[in-house]
Coordinates of C-alpha atoms and ligand atoms in Angstrom, one line a residue:
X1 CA 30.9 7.4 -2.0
X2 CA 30.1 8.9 -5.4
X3 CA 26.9 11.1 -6.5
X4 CA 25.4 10.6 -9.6
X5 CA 23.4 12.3 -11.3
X6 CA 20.5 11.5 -13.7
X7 CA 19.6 8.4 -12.1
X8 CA 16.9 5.6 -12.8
X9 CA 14.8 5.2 -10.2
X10 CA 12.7 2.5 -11.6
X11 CA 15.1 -0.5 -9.8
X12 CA 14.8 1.5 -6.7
X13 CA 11.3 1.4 -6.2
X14 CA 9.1 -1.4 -5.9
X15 CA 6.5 -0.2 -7.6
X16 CA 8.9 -0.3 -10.8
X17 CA 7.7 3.0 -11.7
X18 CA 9.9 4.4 -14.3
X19 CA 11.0 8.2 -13.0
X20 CA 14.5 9.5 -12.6
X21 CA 16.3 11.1 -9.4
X22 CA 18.5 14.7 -10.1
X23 CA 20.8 13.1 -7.9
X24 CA 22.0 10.3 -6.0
X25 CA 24.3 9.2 -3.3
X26 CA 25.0 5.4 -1.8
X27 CA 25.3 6.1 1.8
X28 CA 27.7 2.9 3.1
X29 CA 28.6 4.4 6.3
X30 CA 27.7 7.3 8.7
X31 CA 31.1 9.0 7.4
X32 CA 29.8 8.6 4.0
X33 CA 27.4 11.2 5.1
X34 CA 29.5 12.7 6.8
X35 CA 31.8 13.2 3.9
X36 CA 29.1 14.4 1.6
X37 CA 27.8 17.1 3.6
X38 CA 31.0 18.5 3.8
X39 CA 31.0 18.9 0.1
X40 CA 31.1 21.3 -1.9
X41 CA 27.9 19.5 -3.7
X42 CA 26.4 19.5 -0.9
X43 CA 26.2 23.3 -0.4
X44 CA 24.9 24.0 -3.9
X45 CA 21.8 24.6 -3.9
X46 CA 20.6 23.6 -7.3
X47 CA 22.1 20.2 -6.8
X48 CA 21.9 19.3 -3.8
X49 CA 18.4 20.1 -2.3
X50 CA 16.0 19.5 -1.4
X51 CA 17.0 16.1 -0.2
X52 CA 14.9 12.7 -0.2
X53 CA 16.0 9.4 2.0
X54 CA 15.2 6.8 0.1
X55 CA 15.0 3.0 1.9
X56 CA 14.1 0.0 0.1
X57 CA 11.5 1.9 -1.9
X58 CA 8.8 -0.1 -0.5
X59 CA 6.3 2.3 0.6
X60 CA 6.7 5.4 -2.1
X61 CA 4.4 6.5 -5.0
X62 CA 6.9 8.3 -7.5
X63 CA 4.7 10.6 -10.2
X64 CA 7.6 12.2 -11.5
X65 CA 11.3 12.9 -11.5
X66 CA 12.8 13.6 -8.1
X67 CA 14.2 17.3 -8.2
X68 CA 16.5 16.3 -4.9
X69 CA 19.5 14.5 -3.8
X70 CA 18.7 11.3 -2.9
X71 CA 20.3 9.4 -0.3
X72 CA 20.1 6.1 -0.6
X73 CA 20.9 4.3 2.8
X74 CA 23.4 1.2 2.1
X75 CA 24.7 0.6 5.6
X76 CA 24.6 -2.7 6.9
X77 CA 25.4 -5.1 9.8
X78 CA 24.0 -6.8 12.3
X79 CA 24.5 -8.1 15.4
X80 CA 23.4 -9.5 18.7
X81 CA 24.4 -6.3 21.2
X82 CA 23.8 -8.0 24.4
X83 CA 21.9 -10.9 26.0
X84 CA 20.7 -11.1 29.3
X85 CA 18.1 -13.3 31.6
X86 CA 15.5 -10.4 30.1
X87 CA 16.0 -10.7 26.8
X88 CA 18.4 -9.7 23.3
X89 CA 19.0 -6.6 22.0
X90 CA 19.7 -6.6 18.3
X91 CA 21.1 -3.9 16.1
X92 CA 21.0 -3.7 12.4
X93 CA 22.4 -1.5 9.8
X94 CA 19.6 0.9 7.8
X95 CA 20.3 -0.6 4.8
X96 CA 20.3 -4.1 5.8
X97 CA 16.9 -5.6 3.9
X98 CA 14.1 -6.2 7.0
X99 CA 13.1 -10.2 5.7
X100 CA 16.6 -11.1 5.4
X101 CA 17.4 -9.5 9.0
X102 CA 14.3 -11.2 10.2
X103 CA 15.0 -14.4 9.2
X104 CA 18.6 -14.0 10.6
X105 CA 18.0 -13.1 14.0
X106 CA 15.6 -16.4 14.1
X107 CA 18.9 -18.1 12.9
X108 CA 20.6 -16.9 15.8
X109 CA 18.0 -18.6 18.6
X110 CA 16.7 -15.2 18.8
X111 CA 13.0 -15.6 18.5
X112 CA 10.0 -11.9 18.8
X113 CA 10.3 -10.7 14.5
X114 CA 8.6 -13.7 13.5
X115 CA 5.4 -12.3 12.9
X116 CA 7.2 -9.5 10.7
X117 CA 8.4 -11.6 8.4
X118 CA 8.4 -11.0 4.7
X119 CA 7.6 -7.3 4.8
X120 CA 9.5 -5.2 2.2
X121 CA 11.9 -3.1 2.7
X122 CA 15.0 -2.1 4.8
X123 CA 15.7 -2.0 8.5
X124 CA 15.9 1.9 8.5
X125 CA 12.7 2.2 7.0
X126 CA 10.6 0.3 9.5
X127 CA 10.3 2.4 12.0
X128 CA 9.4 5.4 9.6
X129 CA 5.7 3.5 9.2
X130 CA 5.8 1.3 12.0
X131 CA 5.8 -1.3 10.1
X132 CA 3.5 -4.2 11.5
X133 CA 1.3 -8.1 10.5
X134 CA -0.5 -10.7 12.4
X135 CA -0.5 -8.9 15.8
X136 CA 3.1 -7.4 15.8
X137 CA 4.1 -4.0 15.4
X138 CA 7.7 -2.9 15.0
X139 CA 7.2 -0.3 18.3
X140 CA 6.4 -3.7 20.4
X141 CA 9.8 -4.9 19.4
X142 CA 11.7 -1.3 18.8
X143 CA 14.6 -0.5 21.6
X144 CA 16.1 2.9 19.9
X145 CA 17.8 4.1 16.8
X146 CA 20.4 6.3 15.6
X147 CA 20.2 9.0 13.0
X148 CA 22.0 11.9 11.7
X149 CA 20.7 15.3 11.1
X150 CA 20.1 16.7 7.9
X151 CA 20.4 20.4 9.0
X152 CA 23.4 20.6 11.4
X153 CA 25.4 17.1 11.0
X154 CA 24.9 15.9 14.2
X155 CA 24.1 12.3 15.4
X156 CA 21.6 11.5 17.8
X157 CA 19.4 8.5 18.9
X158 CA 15.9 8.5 19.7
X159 CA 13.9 5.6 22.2
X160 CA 10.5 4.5 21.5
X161 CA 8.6 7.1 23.1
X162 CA 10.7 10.1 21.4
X163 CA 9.9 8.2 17.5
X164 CA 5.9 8.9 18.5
X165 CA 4.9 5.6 17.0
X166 CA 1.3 5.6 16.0
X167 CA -0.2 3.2 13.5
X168 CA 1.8 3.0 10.2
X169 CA 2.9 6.4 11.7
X170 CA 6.4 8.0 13.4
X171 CA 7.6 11.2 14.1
X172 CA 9.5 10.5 10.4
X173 CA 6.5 10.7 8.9
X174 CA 5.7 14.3 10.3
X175 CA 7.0 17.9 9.0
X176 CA 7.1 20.2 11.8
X177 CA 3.8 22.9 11.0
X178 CA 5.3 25.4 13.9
X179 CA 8.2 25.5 16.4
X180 CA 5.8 23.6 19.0
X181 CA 5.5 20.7 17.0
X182 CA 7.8 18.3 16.1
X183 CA 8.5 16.4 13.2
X184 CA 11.5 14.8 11.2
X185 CA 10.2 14.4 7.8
X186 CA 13.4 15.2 5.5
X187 CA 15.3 16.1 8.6
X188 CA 16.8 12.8 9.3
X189 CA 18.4 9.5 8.0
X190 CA 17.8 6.7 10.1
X191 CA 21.2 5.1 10.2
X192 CA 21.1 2.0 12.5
X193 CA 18.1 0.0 14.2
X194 CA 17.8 -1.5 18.0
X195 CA 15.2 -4.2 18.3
X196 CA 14.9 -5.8 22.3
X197 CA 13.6 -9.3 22.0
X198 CA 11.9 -10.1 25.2
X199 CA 12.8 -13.1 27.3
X200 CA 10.9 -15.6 27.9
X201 CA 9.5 -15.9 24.2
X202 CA 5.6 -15.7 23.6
X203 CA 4.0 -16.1 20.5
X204 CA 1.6 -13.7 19.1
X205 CA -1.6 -16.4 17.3
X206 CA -4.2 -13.7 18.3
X207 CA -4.6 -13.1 14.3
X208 CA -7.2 -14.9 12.6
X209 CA -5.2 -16.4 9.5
X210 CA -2.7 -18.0 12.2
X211 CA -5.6 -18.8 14.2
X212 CA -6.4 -20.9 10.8
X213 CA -2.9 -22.7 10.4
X214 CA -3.2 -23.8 14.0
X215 CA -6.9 -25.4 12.9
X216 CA -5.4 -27.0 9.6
X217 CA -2.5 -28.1 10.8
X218 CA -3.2 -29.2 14.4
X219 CA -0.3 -27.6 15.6
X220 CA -1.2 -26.0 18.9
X221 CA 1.8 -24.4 20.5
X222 CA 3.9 -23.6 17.7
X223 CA 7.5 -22.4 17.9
X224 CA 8.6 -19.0 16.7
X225 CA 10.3 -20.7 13.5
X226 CA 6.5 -22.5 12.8
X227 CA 5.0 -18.8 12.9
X228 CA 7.3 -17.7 10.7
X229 CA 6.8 -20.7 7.9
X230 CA 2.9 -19.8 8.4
X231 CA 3.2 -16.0 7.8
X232 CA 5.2 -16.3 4.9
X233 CA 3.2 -18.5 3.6
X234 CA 0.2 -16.4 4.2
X235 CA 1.0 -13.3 2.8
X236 CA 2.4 -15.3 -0.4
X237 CA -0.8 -16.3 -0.8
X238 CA -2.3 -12.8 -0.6
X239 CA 0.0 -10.8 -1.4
X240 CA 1.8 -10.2 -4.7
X241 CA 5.7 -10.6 -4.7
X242 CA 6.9 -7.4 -5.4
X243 CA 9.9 -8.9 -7.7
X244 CA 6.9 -10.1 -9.8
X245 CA 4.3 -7.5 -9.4
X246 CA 5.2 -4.3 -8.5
X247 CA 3.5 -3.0 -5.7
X248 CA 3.7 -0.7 -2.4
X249 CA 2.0 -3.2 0.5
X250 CA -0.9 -2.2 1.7
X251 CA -2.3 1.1 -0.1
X252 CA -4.5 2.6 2.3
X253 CA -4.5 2.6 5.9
X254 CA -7.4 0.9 8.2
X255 CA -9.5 3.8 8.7
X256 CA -10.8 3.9 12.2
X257 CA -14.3 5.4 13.3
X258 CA -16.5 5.9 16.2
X259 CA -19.2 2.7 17.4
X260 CA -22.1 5.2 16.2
X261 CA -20.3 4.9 12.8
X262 CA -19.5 1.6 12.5
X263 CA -23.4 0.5 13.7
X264 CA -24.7 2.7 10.7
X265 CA -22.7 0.9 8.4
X266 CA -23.3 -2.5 9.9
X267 CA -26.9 -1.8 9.7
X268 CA -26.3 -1.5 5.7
X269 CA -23.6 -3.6 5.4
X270 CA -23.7 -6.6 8.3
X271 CA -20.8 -8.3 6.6
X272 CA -18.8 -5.2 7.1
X273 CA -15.2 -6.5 8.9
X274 CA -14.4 -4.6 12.0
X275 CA -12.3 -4.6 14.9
X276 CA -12.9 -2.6 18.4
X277 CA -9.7 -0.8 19.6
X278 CA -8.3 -0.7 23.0
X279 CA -9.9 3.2 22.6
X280 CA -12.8 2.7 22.0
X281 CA -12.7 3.3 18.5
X282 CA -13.1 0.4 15.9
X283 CA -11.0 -0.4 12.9
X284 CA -12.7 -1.3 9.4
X285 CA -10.5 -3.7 6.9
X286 CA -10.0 -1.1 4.4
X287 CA -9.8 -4.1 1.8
X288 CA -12.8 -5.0 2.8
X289 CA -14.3 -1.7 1.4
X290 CA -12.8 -1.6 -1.0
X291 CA -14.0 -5.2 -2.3
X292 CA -17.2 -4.2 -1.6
X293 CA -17.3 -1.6 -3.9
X294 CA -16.7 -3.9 -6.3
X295 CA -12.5 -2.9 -7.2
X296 CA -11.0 -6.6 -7.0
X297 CA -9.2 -7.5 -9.8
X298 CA -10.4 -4.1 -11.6
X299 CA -7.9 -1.9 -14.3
X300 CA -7.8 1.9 -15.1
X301 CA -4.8 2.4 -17.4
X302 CA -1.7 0.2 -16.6
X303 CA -2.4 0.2 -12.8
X304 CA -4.9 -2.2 -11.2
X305 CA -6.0 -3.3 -8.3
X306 CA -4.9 -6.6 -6.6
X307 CA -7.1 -9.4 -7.6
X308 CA -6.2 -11.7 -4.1
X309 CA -6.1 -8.4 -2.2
X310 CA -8.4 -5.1 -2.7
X311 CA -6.2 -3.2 -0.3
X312 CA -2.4 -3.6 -2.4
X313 CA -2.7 -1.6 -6.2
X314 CA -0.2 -3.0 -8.7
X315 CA 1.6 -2.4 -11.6
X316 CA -0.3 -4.2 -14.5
X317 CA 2.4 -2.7 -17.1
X318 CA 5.8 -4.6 -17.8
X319 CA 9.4 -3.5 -17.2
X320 CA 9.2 -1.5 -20.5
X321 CA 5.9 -0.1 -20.0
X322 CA 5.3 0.4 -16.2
X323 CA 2.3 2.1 -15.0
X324 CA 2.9 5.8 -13.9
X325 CA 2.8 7.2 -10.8
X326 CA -0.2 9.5 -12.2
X327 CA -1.8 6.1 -13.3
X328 CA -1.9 4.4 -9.2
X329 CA -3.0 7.9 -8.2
X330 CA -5.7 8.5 -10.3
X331 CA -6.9 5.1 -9.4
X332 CA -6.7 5.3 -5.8
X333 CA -8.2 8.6 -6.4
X334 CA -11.4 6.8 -8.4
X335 CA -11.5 4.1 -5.2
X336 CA -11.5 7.2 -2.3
X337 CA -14.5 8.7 -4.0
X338 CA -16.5 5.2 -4.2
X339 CA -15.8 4.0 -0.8
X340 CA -16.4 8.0 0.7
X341 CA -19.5 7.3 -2.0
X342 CA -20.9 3.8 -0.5
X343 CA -19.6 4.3 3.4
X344 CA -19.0 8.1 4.0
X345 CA -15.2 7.4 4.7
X346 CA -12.1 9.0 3.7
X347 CA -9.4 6.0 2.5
X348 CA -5.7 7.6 3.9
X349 CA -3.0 6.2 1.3
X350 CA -0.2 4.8 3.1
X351 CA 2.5 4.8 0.8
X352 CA 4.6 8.1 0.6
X353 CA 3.8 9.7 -2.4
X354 CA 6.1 11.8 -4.1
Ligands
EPU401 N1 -10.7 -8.4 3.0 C1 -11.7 -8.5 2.1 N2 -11.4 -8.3 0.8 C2 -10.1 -7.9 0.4 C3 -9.1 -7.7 1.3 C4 -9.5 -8.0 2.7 O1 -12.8 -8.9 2.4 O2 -9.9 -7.7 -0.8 C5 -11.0 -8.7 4.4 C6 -10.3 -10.0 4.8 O3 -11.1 -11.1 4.5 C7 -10.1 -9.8 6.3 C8 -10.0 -8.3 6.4 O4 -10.5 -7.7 5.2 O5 -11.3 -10.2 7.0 C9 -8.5 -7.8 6.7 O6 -7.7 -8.3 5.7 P1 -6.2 -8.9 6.0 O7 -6.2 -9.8 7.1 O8 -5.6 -9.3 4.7 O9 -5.4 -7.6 6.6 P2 -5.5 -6.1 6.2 O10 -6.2 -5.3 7.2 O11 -6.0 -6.0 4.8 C10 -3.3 -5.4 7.4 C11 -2.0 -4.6 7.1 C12 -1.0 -5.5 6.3 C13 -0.7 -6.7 7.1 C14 -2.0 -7.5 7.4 C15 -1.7 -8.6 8.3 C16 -2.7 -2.3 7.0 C17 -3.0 -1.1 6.1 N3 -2.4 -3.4 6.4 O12 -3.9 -5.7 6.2 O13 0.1 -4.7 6.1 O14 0.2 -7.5 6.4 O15 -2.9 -6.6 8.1 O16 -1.5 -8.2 9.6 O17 -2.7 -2.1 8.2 C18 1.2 -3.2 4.6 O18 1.1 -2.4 5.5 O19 1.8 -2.9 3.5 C19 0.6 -4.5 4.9 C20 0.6 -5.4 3.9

């Protein structure tokens, strides 16, 4: 394991914003980190930290050059840990990349991730944002995980309740505010991924653009492998390929809001698309608002907004002249203040921005 310095980040991210880390080290193995933090770089301050885990760069906003160490997770494997009348358990390396493990795992007659398919990104980074599509979230599928900590070395594993999944939201994503609280934002790496894959198999079609490819195709009781040719065909459709376009997913959460919200806007907006939660609360389709206001398709600079998609910004530069990180914030700065402008409320970005 070897850390450079000076590194380009712009292959790392898939955004393909152009921005360079202080540092960098390829974390292979959990002695690779091991090794590191026994080094003398390691204890030098103005190297070494602050420190920034870096996955597949799927999910992150870079508007400058990282001052940290980066570590960036390369540990792989997978494998089926055990198979009983219940169910499989599944573990994958961090660093293993989340489509390909996906698609793998329906290789092996292992059917539950079908749903998931396509997302960008690694193994070890899906349970940071709970990652989730048509009706699946990674914490219905999540058995535990093991990590290593930043601070003291040590290893540990955490189950589903002790990651405090919320939606597109994990204890990762948290930095502890006082000793009460707890949070492992910059505290951890995520080094390996257990998935439990319940027996017998049932398939999630609750979502209304699989609800569609059962229609136009007459298909009515699909197999796992058929959900999985229908979502990736789906969000190729809708969503840009980040090899093509560079982009971050999804830019802003679903915001969520109470009925006596959601009727105001309905009687404005009757069109308005909304979902009631289990809660009591009701989800609005960000890209929905977003649309509304009239930011399809729409440019400020060299970032733009999606013109299949409101909800996913993209890079309208090229490899040479790639938007900036300043450019996608200002941007989703202009669309918070028109949707807070036209529907009182507050877009969250999703992506980490750094
Ligand atoms: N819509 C519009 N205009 C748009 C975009 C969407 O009218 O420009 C409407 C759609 O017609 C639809 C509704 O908004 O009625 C919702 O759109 P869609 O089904 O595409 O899903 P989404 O809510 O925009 C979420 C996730 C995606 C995930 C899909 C499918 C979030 C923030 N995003 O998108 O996740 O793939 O559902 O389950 O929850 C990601 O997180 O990066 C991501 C892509």
């Amino acid at each position: 394991m070897l850390v450079e310095n000076n590194v380009a980040l712009q292959p790392l991210n898939t955004f393909g914003i152009a921005a360079r880390a202080q540092a960098l080290a390829r974390l292979r193995s959990e002695d690779d980190l091991r090794t590191l933090m026994a080094s003398a770089a390691w204890r030098t301050p103005s190297v070494a930290f602050p420190v920034f885990v870096l996955g597949g760069g799927s999910n992150l906003v870079l508007t400058g050059d990282v001052k940290a160490l980066v570590l960036k997770v390369d540990i792989t494997g997978r494998r089926l840990v055990e198979e009983t009348d219940k169910g499989w358990l599944i573990e994958a390396g961090a660093g293993e990349n989340w489509h390909g493990f996906v698609t793998w795992t329906l290789e092996q007659g292992c059917p539950g991730l079908e749903n998931m398919a396509l997302i960008p990104g690694t193994v070890g980074a899906s349970p940071v944002q709970n990652i989730g599509a048509y009706g699946v979230e990674l914490q219905d599928r999540f058995h535990s995980l093991d990590a290593i900590d930043l601070h003291t070395g040590q290893a540990f594993s955490l189950d589903a309740a002790q990651c405090g999944f919320g939606y597109r939201d994990s204890v990762f994503k948290h930095v502890p505010t006082d000793e009460r609280s707890f949070g492992l934002a910059g505290r951890a790496v995520i080094t390996r991924v257990r998935f439990w894959l319940p027996k017998p198999w049932k398939p999630v079609l609750g979502y209304l653009d699989l609800e569609r490819k059962m229609e136009e195709t007459g298909i009515r009781s699909p197999d796992a492998r058929q959900i999985y040719d229908w979502v990736v065909a789906i969000r190729r459709a809708k969503l840009p390929d980040p090899a093509v376009i560079g982009n971050a997913g999804s830019f802003f959460k679903n915001p969520t809001v109470t009925p006596e919200q959601c009727a105001d806007i309905i009687a404005r907006d009757p069109k308005v698309v909304h979902y009631p939660m289990a809660d009591g609360s009701i989800k609005l389709a960000a890209g929905w608002l977003i649309d509304a206001c009239g930011w399809k398709g729409k440019t400020m600079g060299h970032a733009g907004v999606y013109e299949k998609q409101a909800l996913v910004l993209v890079n309208k530069g090229d490899a040479e002249h790639p938007c900036t990180g300043g450019e996608v914030m200002t941007l989703a700065k202009a669309i918070q203040t028109s949707v807070y402008e036209r529907f009182g409320i507050r877009l969250e970005p999703e992506p980490v921005v750094l």
